[in-house]
Short mmCIF file of C-alpha atoms in Angstrom, two decimals:
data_model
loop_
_atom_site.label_atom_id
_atom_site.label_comp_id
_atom_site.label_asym_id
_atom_site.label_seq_id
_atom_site.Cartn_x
_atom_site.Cartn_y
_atom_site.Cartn_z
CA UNK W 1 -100.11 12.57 -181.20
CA UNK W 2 -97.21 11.11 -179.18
CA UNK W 3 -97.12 8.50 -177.69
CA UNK W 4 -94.63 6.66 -175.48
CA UNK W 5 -94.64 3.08 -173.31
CA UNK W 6 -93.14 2.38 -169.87
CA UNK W 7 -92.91 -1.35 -167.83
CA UNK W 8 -94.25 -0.17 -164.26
CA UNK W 9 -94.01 -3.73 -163.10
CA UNK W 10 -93.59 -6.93 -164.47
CA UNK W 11 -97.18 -7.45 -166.49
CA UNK W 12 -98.26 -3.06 -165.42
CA UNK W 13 -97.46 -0.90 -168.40
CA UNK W 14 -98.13 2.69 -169.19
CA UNK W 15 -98.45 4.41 -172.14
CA UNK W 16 -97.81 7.88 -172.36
CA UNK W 17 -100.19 10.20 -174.28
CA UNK W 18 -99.84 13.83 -175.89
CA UNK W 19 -102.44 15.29 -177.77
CA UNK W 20 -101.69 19.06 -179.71
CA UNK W 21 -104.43 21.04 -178.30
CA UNK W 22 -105.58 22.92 -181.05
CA UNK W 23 -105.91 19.06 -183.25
CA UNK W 24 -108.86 18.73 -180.21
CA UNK W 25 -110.16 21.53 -179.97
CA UNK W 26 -110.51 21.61 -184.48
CA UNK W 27 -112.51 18.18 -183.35
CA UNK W 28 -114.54 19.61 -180.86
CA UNK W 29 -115.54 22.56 -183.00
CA UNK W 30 -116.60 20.27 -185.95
CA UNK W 31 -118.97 18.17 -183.92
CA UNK W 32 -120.44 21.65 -182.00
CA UNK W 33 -121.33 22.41 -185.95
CA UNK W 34 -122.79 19.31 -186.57
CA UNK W 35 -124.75 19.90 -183.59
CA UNK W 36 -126.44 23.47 -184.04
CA UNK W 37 -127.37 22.35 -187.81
CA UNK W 38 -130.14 20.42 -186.07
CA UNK W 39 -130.09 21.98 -182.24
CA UNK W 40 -133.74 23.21 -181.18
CA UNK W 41 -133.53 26.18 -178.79
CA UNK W 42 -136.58 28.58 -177.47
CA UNK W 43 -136.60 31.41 -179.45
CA UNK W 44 -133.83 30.24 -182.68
CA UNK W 45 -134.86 28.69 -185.31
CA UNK W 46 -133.54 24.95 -186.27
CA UNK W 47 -129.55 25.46 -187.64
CA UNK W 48 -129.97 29.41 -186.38
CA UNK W 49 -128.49 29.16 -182.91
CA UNK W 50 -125.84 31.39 -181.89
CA UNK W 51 -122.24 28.89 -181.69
CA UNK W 52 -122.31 30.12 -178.70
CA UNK W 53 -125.30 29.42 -176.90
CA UNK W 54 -124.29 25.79 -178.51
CA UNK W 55 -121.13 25.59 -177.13
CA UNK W 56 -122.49 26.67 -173.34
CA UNK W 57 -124.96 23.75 -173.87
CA UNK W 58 -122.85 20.92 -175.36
CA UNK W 59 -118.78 21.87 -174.99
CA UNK W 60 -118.29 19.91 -172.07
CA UNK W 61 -120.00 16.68 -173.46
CA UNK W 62 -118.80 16.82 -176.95
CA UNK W 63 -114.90 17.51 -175.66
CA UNK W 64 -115.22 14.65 -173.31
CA UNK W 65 -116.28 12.16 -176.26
CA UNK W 66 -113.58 14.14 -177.99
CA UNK W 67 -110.79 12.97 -175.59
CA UNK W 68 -112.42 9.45 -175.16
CA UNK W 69 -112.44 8.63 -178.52
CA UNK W 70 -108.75 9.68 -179.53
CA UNK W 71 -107.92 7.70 -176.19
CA UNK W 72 -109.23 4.77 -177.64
CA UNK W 73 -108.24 5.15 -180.88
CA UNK W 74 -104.43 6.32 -180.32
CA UNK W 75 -104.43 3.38 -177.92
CA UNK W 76 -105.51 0.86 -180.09
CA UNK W 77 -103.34 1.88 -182.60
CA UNK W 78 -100.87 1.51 -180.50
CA UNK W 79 -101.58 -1.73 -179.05
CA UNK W 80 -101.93 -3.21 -183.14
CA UNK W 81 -98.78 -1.73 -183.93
CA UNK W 82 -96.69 -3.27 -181.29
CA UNK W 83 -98.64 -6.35 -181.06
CA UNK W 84 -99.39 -6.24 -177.59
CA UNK W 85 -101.71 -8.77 -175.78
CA UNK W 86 -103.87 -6.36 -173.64
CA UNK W 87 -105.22 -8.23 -169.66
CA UNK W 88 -108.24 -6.83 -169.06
CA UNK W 89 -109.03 -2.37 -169.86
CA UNK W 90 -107.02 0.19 -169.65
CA UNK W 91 -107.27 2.67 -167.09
CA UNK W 92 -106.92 6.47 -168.68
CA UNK W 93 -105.33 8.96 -166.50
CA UNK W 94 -104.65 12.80 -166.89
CA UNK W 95 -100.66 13.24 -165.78
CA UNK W 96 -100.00 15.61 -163.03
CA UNK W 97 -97.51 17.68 -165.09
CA UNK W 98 -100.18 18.14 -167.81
CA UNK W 99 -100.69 22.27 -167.23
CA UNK W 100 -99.40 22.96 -171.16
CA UNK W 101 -101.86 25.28 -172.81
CA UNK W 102 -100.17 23.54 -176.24
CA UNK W 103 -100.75 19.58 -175.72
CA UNK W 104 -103.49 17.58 -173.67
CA UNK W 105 -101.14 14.41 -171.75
CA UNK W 106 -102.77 11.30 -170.45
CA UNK W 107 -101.26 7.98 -169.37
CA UNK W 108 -102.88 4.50 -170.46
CA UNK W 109 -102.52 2.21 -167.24
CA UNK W 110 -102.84 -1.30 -168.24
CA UNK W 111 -101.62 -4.82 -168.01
CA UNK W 112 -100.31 -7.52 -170.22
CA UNK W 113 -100.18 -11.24 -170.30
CA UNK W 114 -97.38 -13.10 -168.51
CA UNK W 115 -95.06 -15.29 -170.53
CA UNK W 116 -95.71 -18.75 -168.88
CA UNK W 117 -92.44 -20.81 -168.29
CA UNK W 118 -93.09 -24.37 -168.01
CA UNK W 119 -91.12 -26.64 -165.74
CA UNK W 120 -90.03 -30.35 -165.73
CA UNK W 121 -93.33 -32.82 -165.39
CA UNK W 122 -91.00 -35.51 -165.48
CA UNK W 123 -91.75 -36.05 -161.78
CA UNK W 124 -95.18 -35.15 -161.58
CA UNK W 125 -97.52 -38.73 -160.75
CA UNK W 126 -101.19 -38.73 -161.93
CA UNK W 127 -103.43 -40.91 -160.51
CA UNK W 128 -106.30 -42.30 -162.28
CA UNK W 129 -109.34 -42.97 -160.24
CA UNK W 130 -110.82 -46.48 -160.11
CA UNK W 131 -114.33 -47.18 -159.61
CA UNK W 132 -117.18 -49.99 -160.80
CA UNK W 133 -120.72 -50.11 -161.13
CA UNK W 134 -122.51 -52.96 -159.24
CA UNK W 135 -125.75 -53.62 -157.78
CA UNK W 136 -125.49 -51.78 -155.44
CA UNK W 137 -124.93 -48.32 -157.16
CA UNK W 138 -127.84 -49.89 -159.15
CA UNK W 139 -130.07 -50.02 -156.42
CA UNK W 140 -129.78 -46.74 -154.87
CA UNK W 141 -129.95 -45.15 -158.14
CA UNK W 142 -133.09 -46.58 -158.48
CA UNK W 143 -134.38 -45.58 -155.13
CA UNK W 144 -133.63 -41.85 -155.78
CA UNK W 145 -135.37 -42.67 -158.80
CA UNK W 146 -138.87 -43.73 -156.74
CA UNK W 147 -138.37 -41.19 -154.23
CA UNK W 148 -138.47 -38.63 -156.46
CA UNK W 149 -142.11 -39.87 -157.90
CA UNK W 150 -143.33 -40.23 -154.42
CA UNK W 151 -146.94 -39.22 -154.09
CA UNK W 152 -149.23 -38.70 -151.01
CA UNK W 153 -152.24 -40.61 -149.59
CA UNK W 154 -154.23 -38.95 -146.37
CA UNK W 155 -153.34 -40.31 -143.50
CA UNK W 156 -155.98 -40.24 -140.20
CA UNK W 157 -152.80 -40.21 -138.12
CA UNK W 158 -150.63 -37.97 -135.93
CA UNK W 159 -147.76 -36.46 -138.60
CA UNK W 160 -144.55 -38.05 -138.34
CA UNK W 161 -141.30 -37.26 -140.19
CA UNK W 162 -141.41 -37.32 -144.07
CA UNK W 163 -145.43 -36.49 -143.85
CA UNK W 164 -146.90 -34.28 -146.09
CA UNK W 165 -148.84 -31.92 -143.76
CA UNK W 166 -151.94 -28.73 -145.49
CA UNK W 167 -151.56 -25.85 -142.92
CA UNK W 168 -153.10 -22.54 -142.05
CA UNK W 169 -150.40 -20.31 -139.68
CA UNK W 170 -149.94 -16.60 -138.49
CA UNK W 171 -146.82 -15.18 -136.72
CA UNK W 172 -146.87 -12.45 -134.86
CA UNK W 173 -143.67 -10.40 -134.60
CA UNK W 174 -143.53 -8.05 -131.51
CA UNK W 175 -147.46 -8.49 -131.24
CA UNK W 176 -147.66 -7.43 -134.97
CA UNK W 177 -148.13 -9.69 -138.12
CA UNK W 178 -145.67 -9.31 -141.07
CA UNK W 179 -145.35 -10.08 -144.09
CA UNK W 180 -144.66 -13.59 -145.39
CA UNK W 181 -145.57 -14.43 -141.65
CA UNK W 182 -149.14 -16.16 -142.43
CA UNK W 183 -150.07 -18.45 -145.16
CA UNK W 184 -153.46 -20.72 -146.06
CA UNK W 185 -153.38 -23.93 -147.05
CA UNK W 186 -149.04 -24.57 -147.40
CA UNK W 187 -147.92 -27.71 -148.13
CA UNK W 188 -145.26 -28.87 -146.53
CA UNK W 189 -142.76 -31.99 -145.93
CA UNK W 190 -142.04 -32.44 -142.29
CA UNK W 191 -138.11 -33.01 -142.32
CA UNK W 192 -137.56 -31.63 -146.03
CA UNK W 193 -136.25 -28.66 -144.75
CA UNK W 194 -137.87 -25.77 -146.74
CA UNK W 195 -139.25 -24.34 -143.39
CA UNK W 196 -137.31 -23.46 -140.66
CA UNK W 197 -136.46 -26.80 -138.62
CA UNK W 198 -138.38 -25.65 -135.27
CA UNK W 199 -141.32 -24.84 -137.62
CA UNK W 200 -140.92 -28.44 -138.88
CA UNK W 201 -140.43 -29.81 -135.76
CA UNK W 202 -143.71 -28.41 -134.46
CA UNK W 203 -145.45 -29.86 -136.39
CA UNK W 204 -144.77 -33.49 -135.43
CA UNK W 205 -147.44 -35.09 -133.60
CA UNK W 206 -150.67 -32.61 -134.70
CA UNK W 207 -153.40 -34.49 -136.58
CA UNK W 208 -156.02 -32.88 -139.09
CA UNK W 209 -158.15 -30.45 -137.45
CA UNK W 210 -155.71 -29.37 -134.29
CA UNK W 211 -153.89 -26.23 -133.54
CA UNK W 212 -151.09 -25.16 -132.02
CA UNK W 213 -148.81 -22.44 -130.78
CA UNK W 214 -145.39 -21.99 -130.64
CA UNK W 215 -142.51 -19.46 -130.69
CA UNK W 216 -139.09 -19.52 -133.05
CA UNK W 217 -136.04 -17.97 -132.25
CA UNK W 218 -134.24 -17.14 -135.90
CA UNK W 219 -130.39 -17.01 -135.93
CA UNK W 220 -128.98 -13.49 -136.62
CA UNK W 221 -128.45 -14.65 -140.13
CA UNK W 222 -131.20 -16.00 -140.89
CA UNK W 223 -132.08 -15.11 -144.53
CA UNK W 224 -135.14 -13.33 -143.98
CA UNK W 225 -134.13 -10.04 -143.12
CA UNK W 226 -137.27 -8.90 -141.12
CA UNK W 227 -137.08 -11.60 -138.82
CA UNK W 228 -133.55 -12.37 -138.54
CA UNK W 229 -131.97 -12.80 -134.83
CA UNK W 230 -135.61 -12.11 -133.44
CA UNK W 231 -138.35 -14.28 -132.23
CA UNK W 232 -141.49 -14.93 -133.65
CA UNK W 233 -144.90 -16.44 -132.43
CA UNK W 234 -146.64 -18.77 -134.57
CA UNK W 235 -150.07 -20.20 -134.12
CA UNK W 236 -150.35 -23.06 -136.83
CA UNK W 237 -153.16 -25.79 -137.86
CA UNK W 238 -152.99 -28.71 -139.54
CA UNK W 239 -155.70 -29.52 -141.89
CA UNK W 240 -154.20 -32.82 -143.66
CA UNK W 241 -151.81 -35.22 -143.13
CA UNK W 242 -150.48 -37.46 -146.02
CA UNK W 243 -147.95 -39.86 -145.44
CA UNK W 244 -145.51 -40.92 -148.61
CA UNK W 245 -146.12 -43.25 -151.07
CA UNK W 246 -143.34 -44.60 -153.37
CA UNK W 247 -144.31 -46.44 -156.91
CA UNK W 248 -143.71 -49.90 -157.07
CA UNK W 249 -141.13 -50.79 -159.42
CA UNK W 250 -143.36 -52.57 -162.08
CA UNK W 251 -144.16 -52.18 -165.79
CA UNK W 252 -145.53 -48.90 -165.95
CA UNK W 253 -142.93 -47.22 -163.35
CA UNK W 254 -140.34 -48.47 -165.70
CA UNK W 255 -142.00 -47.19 -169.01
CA UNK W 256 -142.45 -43.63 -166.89
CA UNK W 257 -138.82 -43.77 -167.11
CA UNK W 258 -138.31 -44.06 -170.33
CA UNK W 259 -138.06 -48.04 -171.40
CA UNK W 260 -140.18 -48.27 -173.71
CA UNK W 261 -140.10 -52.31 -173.23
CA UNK W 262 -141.37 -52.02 -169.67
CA UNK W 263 -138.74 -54.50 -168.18
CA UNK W 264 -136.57 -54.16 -165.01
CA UNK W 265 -133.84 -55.66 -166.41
CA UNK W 266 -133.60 -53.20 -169.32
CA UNK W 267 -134.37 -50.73 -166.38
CA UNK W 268 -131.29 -52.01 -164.62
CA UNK W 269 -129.32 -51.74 -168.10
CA UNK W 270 -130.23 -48.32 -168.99
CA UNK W 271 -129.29 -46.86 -165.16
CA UNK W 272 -125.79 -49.13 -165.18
CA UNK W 273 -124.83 -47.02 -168.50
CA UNK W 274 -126.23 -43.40 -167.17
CA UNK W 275 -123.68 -44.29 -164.18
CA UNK W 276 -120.91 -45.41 -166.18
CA UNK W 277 -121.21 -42.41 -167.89
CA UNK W 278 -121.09 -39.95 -165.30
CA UNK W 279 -118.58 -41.95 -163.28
CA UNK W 280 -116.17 -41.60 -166.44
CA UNK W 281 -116.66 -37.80 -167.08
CA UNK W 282 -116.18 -37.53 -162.87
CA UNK W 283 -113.05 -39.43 -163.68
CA UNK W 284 -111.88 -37.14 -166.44
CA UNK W 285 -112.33 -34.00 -164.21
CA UNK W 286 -110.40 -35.35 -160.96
CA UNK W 287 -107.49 -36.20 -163.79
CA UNK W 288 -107.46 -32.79 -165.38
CA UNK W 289 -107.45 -31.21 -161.76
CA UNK W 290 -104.45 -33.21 -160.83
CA UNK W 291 -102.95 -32.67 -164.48
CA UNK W 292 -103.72 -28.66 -163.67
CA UNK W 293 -102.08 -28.43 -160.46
CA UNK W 294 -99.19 -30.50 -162.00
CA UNK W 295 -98.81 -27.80 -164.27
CA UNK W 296 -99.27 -25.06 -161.91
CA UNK W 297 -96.67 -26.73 -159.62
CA UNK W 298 -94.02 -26.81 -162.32
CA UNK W 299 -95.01 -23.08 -164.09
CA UNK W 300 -93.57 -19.65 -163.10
CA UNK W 301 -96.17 -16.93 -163.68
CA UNK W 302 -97.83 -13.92 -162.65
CA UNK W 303 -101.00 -13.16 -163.01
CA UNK W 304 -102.71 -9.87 -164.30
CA UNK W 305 -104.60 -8.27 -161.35
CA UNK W 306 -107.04 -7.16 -164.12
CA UNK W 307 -107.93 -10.74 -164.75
CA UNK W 308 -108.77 -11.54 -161.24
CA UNK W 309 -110.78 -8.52 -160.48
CA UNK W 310 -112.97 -9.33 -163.37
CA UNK W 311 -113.06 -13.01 -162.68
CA UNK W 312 -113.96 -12.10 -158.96
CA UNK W 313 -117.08 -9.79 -160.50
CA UNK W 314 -117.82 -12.15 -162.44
CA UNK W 315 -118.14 -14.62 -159.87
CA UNK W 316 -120.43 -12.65 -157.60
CA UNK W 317 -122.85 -11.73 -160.62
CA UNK W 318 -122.95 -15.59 -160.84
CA UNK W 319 -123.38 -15.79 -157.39
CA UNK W 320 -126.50 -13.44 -157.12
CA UNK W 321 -128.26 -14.73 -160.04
CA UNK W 322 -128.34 -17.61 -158.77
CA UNK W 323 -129.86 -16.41 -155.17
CA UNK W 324 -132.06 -14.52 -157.17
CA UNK W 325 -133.02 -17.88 -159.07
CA UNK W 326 -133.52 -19.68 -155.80
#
């Protein structure tokens, strides 16, 4: 095996293969062997079959896994011996010129990392945030905290916003139901937003027991396919409407939160160090940004297209799991 590397570009390399024919084809014969010891074919009894019939069957895989491997390996070796940082795979090519009967030729396509130059930061400025805690923080800390515990009560009331409202509803979509277009007994937070606004909307004024009809009109994005940029007729009734409770901030909302001594003021304590907390490690990121861009600023480097394809893929797979999460 030859083997021979060429700078295509400043981080693109290529490494040229050349593999003596008859050292794969020794390889390819071995494994065929290896193969009919064990091969099970109508009529031949096990280690009995004909090379060829063997050959017809397997050749094609077995000299592909043939070539892969020695790829890798000659590669690799190649790559240890020259102590070369490797971005991202290597892409394995057949050369154009490769008609010899005598040698197999492939080219390695593949990318390195950059050697980072560093500039002067002697002119760089960091600023460091600044930012306290008071009461006020305190507060509306604590009000997320109730609002988050909120619990219903029946209401024998028209719904208004931040209701909790029980409803039966069908939509009809071109005269037609569809699916996820009816539902008994949803619960739903008038203003929350996990309906479609109009839908919320609708429902403003209805009290237990009353029905009503209405059409939507979904944007051409919308994220339900079947019913995006069309319009939909809904008949919906309200069976309950609970308006929102929020604890009072006493002994027992405070030990639901974790104090075990039931006091505000230890309350108060506990949230003025959660906030401290986060507000520092907020404080820490905003400094390394400005510390990374700094160093960005002041660097000369290119980077491996390798490395950004994969970080892009990597990003969308992110990206979907989480809508497939949600």
């Amino acid at each position: 095996m030859q083997a021979e590397v060429q700078q295509a570009s400043p981080l693109e390399r290529k490494l040229d293969f050349s593999f003596p024919s008859a050292e794969i084809e020794a390889q390819v014969e071995t494994k065929l062997k290896q193969i009919a010891r064990t091969a099970k074919f109508a009529g031949f009894r096990p280690g009995k079959v004909p090379m060829k019939i063997v050959a017809q069957q397997y050749g094609g895989q077995v000299r592909q896994e043939v070539m892969s491997d020695s790829l890798q390996r000659a590669f690799t070796d190649k790559v240890k011996e020259q102590e070369i940082r490797i971005a991202g795979y290597p892409r394995f090519e057949p050369k154009e010129s490769a008609e010899s009967d005598s040698n197999f030729e492939f080219t390695a396509v593949y990318e390195v990392y950059p050697e980072v130059i560093v500039g002067s930061l002697a002119d760089k400025a960091i600023n460091r945030p600044i930012a306290s805690i008071g009461d006020a923080e305190i507060d509306k800390t604590i009000e997320v905290l109730r609002k988050q515990r909120v619990h219903y009560h029946e209401a024998k009331r028209a719904a208004q916003s931040d209701d909790q409202v029980d409803i039966d509803y069908d939509g009809l979509l071109d005269g037609k139901p569809f699916d996820s277009g009816h539902a008994k007994g949803a619960l739903a937070v008038i203003g929350e937003g996990r309906l479609h606004a109009n839908f919320e909307n609708s429902l403003l004024g209805m009290s237990a027991g009353e029905t009503k009809a209405f059409e939507i009109a979904f944007a051409a994005d919308y994220h339900g396919a079947a019913v995006a940029g069309k319009t939909v007729s809904f008949t919906a009734k309200v069976n309950k409407v609970s308006a929102p409770h929020l604890p009072e901030i006493n002994t027992a909302f405070v030990e639901a939160l974790g104090v075990k001594s039931g006091k505000i003021d230890d309350l108060r304590i506990d949230v003025k160090a959660n906030l401290e907390r986060e507000m520092k490690r907020r404080m820490q990121a905003k400094m390394k940004e400005q510390v990374m861009q700094a160093l960005l600023d002041s660097s000369k480097l290119d980077v491996p297209r390798s490395l950004v394809e994969m970080e892009t893929r990597r990003l969308q797979q992110n990206a979907m799991k989480d809508l497939q999460s949600r």
